[in-house]
Short mmCIF file of N, CA and C in Angstrom, two decimals:
data_model
loop_
_atom_site.label_atom_id
_atom_site.label_comp_id
_atom_site.label_asym_id
_atom_site.label_seq_id
_atom_site.Cartn_x
_atom_site.Cartn_y
_atom_site.Cartn_z
N MET A 212 48.52 -0.83 12.08
CA MET A 212 47.15 -0.78 12.52
C MET A 212 46.28 -1.69 11.67
N TRP A 213 46.54 -1.77 10.38
CA TRP A 213 45.72 -2.61 9.52
C TRP A 213 46.40 -3.94 9.29
N ARG A 214 45.62 -4.98 9.39
CA ARG A 214 46.14 -6.31 9.11
C ARG A 214 46.17 -6.50 7.60
N GLU A 215 46.94 -7.45 7.17
CA GLU A 215 47.05 -7.70 5.74
C GLU A 215 45.69 -8.15 5.20
N GLY A 216 45.31 -7.58 4.08
CA GLY A 216 44.05 -7.96 3.46
C GLY A 216 42.91 -7.02 3.81
N GLU A 217 43.06 -6.20 4.85
CA GLU A 217 42.00 -5.26 5.21
C GLU A 217 42.22 -3.95 4.47
N GLN A 218 41.15 -3.25 4.22
CA GLN A 218 41.25 -1.97 3.52
C GLN A 218 40.59 -0.88 4.35
N MET A 219 41.00 0.32 4.07
CA MET A 219 40.38 1.48 4.71
C MET A 219 38.98 1.65 4.14
N ALA A 220 38.12 2.33 4.90
CA ALA A 220 36.78 2.62 4.40
C ALA A 220 36.89 3.60 3.24
N GLU A 221 36.16 3.32 2.19
CA GLU A 221 36.25 4.16 1.00
C GLU A 221 34.87 4.31 0.40
N ILE A 222 34.54 5.52 -0.02
CA ILE A 222 33.28 5.75 -0.72
C ILE A 222 33.57 6.54 -1.99
N LYS A 223 32.70 6.41 -2.94
CA LYS A 223 32.81 7.19 -4.16
C LYS A 223 31.63 8.17 -4.18
N VAL A 224 31.95 9.44 -4.36
CA VAL A 224 30.92 10.48 -4.36
C VAL A 224 30.30 10.56 -5.74
N GLY A 225 28.97 10.49 -5.77
CA GLY A 225 28.27 10.57 -7.04
C GLY A 225 28.25 11.99 -7.59
N LYS A 226 27.90 12.12 -8.86
CA LYS A 226 27.89 13.45 -9.51
C LYS A 226 26.93 14.41 -8.83
N ASN A 227 25.72 13.96 -8.55
CA ASN A 227 24.70 14.84 -7.98
C ASN A 227 24.55 14.66 -6.47
N GLU A 228 25.53 14.05 -5.84
CA GLU A 228 25.44 13.79 -4.40
C GLU A 228 26.00 14.98 -3.62
N THR A 229 25.30 15.34 -2.56
CA THR A 229 25.78 16.45 -1.74
C THR A 229 26.92 15.98 -0.85
N LEU A 230 27.69 16.93 -0.39
CA LEU A 230 28.81 16.63 0.50
C LEU A 230 28.31 16.04 1.81
N ASP A 231 27.17 16.55 2.29
CA ASP A 231 26.62 16.05 3.55
C ASP A 231 26.26 14.57 3.47
N SER A 232 25.63 14.17 2.38
CA SER A 232 25.24 12.76 2.26
C SER A 232 26.46 11.87 2.08
N ALA A 233 27.48 12.37 1.37
CA ALA A 233 28.71 11.59 1.19
C ALA A 233 29.43 11.44 2.53
N LEU A 234 29.47 12.51 3.31
CA LEU A 234 30.10 12.46 4.62
C LEU A 234 29.36 11.50 5.54
N ARG A 235 28.03 11.51 5.46
CA ARG A 235 27.22 10.60 6.27
C ARG A 235 27.52 9.15 5.90
N ARG A 236 27.63 8.87 4.60
CA ARG A 236 27.96 7.51 4.16
C ARG A 236 29.35 7.10 4.62
N PHE A 237 30.31 8.05 4.56
CA PHE A 237 31.67 7.76 5.00
C PHE A 237 31.71 7.46 6.49
N LYS A 238 31.00 8.25 7.29
CA LYS A 238 30.95 8.02 8.73
C LYS A 238 30.36 6.64 9.03
N ARG A 239 29.30 6.28 8.31
CA ARG A 239 28.67 4.98 8.51
C ARG A 239 29.64 3.85 8.15
N ALA A 240 30.40 4.04 7.07
CA ALA A 240 31.35 3.02 6.63
C ALA A 240 32.48 2.85 7.65
N THR A 241 32.98 3.97 8.20
CA THR A 241 34.05 3.87 9.19
C THR A 241 33.55 3.24 10.47
N GLN A 242 32.32 3.55 10.85
CA GLN A 242 31.75 2.95 12.06
C GLN A 242 31.55 1.45 11.87
N LYS A 243 31.07 1.07 10.70
CA LYS A 243 30.84 -0.34 10.41
C LYS A 243 32.15 -1.13 10.40
N ALA A 244 33.22 -0.50 9.91
CA ALA A 244 34.54 -1.15 9.86
C ALA A 244 35.23 -1.14 11.22
N GLY A 245 34.72 -0.33 12.16
CA GLY A 245 35.31 -0.29 13.50
C GLY A 245 36.60 0.50 13.57
N ILE A 246 36.79 1.41 12.67
CA ILE A 246 38.04 2.17 12.60
C ILE A 246 38.19 3.11 13.78
N LEU A 247 37.14 3.86 14.09
CA LEU A 247 37.23 4.84 15.17
C LEU A 247 37.44 4.18 16.52
N SER A 248 36.75 3.08 16.76
CA SER A 248 36.94 2.38 18.04
C SER A 248 38.35 1.81 18.14
N GLU A 249 38.89 1.36 17.02
CA GLU A 249 40.26 0.83 16.99
C GLU A 249 41.27 1.94 17.30
N VAL A 250 41.05 3.11 16.74
CA VAL A 250 41.95 4.24 16.99
C VAL A 250 41.90 4.64 18.46
N ARG A 251 40.70 4.70 19.02
CA ARG A 251 40.57 5.06 20.43
C ARG A 251 41.23 4.02 21.32
N LYS A 252 41.10 2.76 20.95
CA LYS A 252 41.70 1.69 21.74
C LYS A 252 43.22 1.77 21.72
N ARG A 253 43.78 2.16 20.58
CA ARG A 253 45.24 2.21 20.42
C ARG A 253 45.84 3.58 20.73
N GLU A 254 45.02 4.50 21.20
CA GLU A 254 45.50 5.85 21.45
C GLU A 254 46.60 5.86 22.51
N HIS A 255 46.43 5.07 23.55
CA HIS A 255 47.42 4.97 24.61
C HIS A 255 47.74 3.50 24.83
N TYR A 256 48.99 3.23 25.20
CA TYR A 256 49.38 1.85 25.47
C TYR A 256 48.71 1.37 26.74
N GLU A 257 48.21 0.16 26.69
CA GLU A 257 47.57 -0.45 27.85
C GLU A 257 48.32 -1.73 28.18
N LYS A 258 48.82 -1.80 29.40
CA LYS A 258 49.58 -2.99 29.79
C LYS A 258 48.67 -4.21 29.72
N PRO A 259 49.24 -5.37 29.40
CA PRO A 259 48.44 -6.59 29.31
C PRO A 259 47.69 -6.90 30.61
N SER A 260 48.30 -6.62 31.75
CA SER A 260 47.63 -6.90 33.02
C SER A 260 46.40 -6.02 33.19
N VAL A 261 46.48 -4.77 32.76
CA VAL A 261 45.34 -3.86 32.84
C VAL A 261 44.25 -4.30 31.88
N ALA A 262 44.64 -4.75 30.69
CA ALA A 262 43.67 -5.23 29.71
C ALA A 262 42.93 -6.46 30.24
N ARG A 263 43.66 -7.38 30.87
CA ARG A 263 43.02 -8.56 31.45
C ARG A 263 42.05 -8.16 32.55
N LYS A 264 42.46 -7.21 33.37
CA LYS A 264 41.60 -6.76 34.47
C LYS A 264 40.31 -6.13 33.93
N LYS A 265 40.41 -5.30 32.88
CA LYS A 265 39.24 -4.68 32.27
C LYS A 265 38.32 -5.73 31.67
N LYS A 266 38.92 -6.70 31.00
CA LYS A 266 38.14 -7.77 30.37
C LYS A 266 37.39 -8.57 31.43
N SER A 267 38.07 -8.89 32.52
CA SER A 267 37.46 -9.64 33.61
C SER A 267 36.33 -8.85 34.26
N GLU A 268 36.56 -7.56 34.46
CA GLU A 268 35.55 -6.69 35.07
C GLU A 268 34.32 -6.59 34.18
N ALA A 269 34.52 -6.47 32.87
CA ALA A 269 33.40 -6.39 31.93
C ALA A 269 32.60 -7.69 31.94
N ALA A 270 33.29 -8.82 32.00
CA ALA A 270 32.59 -10.11 32.05
C ALA A 270 31.79 -10.24 33.33
N ARG A 271 32.35 -9.76 34.43
CA ARG A 271 31.64 -9.83 35.71
C ARG A 271 30.38 -8.96 35.67
N LYS A 272 30.48 -7.78 35.07
CA LYS A 272 29.32 -6.89 34.96
C LYS A 272 28.24 -7.52 34.07
N ARG A 273 28.66 -8.15 32.96
CA ARG A 273 27.68 -8.80 32.08
C ARG A 273 26.98 -9.93 32.79
N LYS A 274 27.72 -10.66 33.61
CA LYS A 274 27.16 -11.82 34.29
C LYS A 274 26.14 -11.42 35.35
N THR A 275 26.35 -10.28 36.01
CA THR A 275 25.44 -9.86 37.07
C THR A 275 24.16 -9.24 36.54
N ARG A 276 24.08 -8.92 35.27
CA ARG A 276 22.87 -8.31 34.71
C ARG A 276 21.75 -9.27 34.60
#
Protein backbone atom coordinates (compact mmCIF):
# COMPACT_ATOMS: atom_id res chain seq x y z
CA MET A 1 0.00 0.00 0.00
CA TRP A 2 2.83 2.41 0.77
CA ARG A 3 5.35 3.35 -1.84
CA GLU A 4 8.99 3.49 -0.92
CA GLY A 5 9.88 6.71 0.85
CA GLU A 6 6.36 7.41 2.14
CA GLN A 7 5.56 7.25 5.82
CA MET A 8 2.44 6.69 7.83
CA ALA A 9 0.85 9.68 9.52
CA GLU A 10 2.39 10.15 12.92
CA ILE A 11 1.83 12.63 15.73
CA LYS A 12 3.49 13.09 19.08
CA VAL A 13 1.17 13.75 22.02
CA GLY A 14 2.29 16.58 24.25
CA LYS A 15 2.43 16.32 28.04
CA ASN A 16 -0.57 18.57 28.69
CA GLU A 17 -2.45 17.70 25.50
CA THR A 18 -5.86 16.08 25.78
CA LEU A 19 -6.65 12.86 23.96
CA ASP A 20 -9.38 14.63 21.98
CA SER A 21 -7.01 17.23 20.55
CA ALA A 22 -4.40 14.58 19.74
CA LEU A 23 -7.03 12.47 17.98
CA ARG A 24 -8.20 15.53 16.05
CA ARG A 25 -4.62 16.22 14.91
CA PHE A 26 -4.17 12.57 13.92
CA LYS A 27 -7.39 12.58 11.88
CA ARG A 28 -6.27 15.77 10.13
CA ALA A 29 -2.87 14.24 9.36
CA THR A 30 -4.40 11.06 7.92
CA GLN A 31 -6.82 13.07 5.82
CA LYS A 32 -4.03 15.29 4.53
CA ALA A 33 -1.94 12.23 3.62
CA GLY A 34 -4.93 10.67 1.83
CA ILE A 35 -4.72 7.43 3.78
CA LEU A 36 -8.44 6.87 4.31
CA SER A 37 -9.34 7.55 0.69
CA GLU A 38 -6.58 5.16 -0.40
CA VAL A 39 -7.92 2.43 1.88
CA ARG A 40 -11.45 2.91 0.57
CA LYS A 41 -10.19 2.82 -3.00
CA ARG A 42 -8.31 -0.44 -2.41
CA GLU A 43 -11.04 -2.09 -0.35
CA HIS A 44 -12.32 -4.05 -3.35
CA TYR A 45 -10.57 -4.93 -6.59
CA GLU A 46 -11.70 -2.82 -9.51
CA LYS A 47 -11.09 -4.10 -13.01
CA PRO A 48 -9.09 -1.74 -15.22
CA SER A 49 -12.00 -1.44 -17.66
CA VAL A 50 -14.33 -0.33 -14.85
CA ALA A 51 -11.73 2.16 -13.61
CA ARG A 52 -11.40 3.64 -17.11
CA LYS A 53 -15.17 3.88 -17.40
CA LYS A 54 -15.45 5.69 -14.03
CA LYS A 55 -12.64 8.06 -14.97
CA SER A 56 -14.28 8.84 -18.31
CA GLU A 57 -17.67 9.38 -16.67
CA ALA A 58 -16.16 11.74 -14.08
CA ALA A 59 -14.44 13.75 -16.82
CA ARG A 60 -17.69 13.98 -18.76
CA LYS A 61 -19.53 15.24 -15.65
CA ARG A 62 -16.82 17.85 -14.99
CA LYS A 63 -16.98 19.03 -18.57
CA THR A 64 -20.77 19.54 -18.55
CA ARG A 65 -20.68 21.74 -15.43
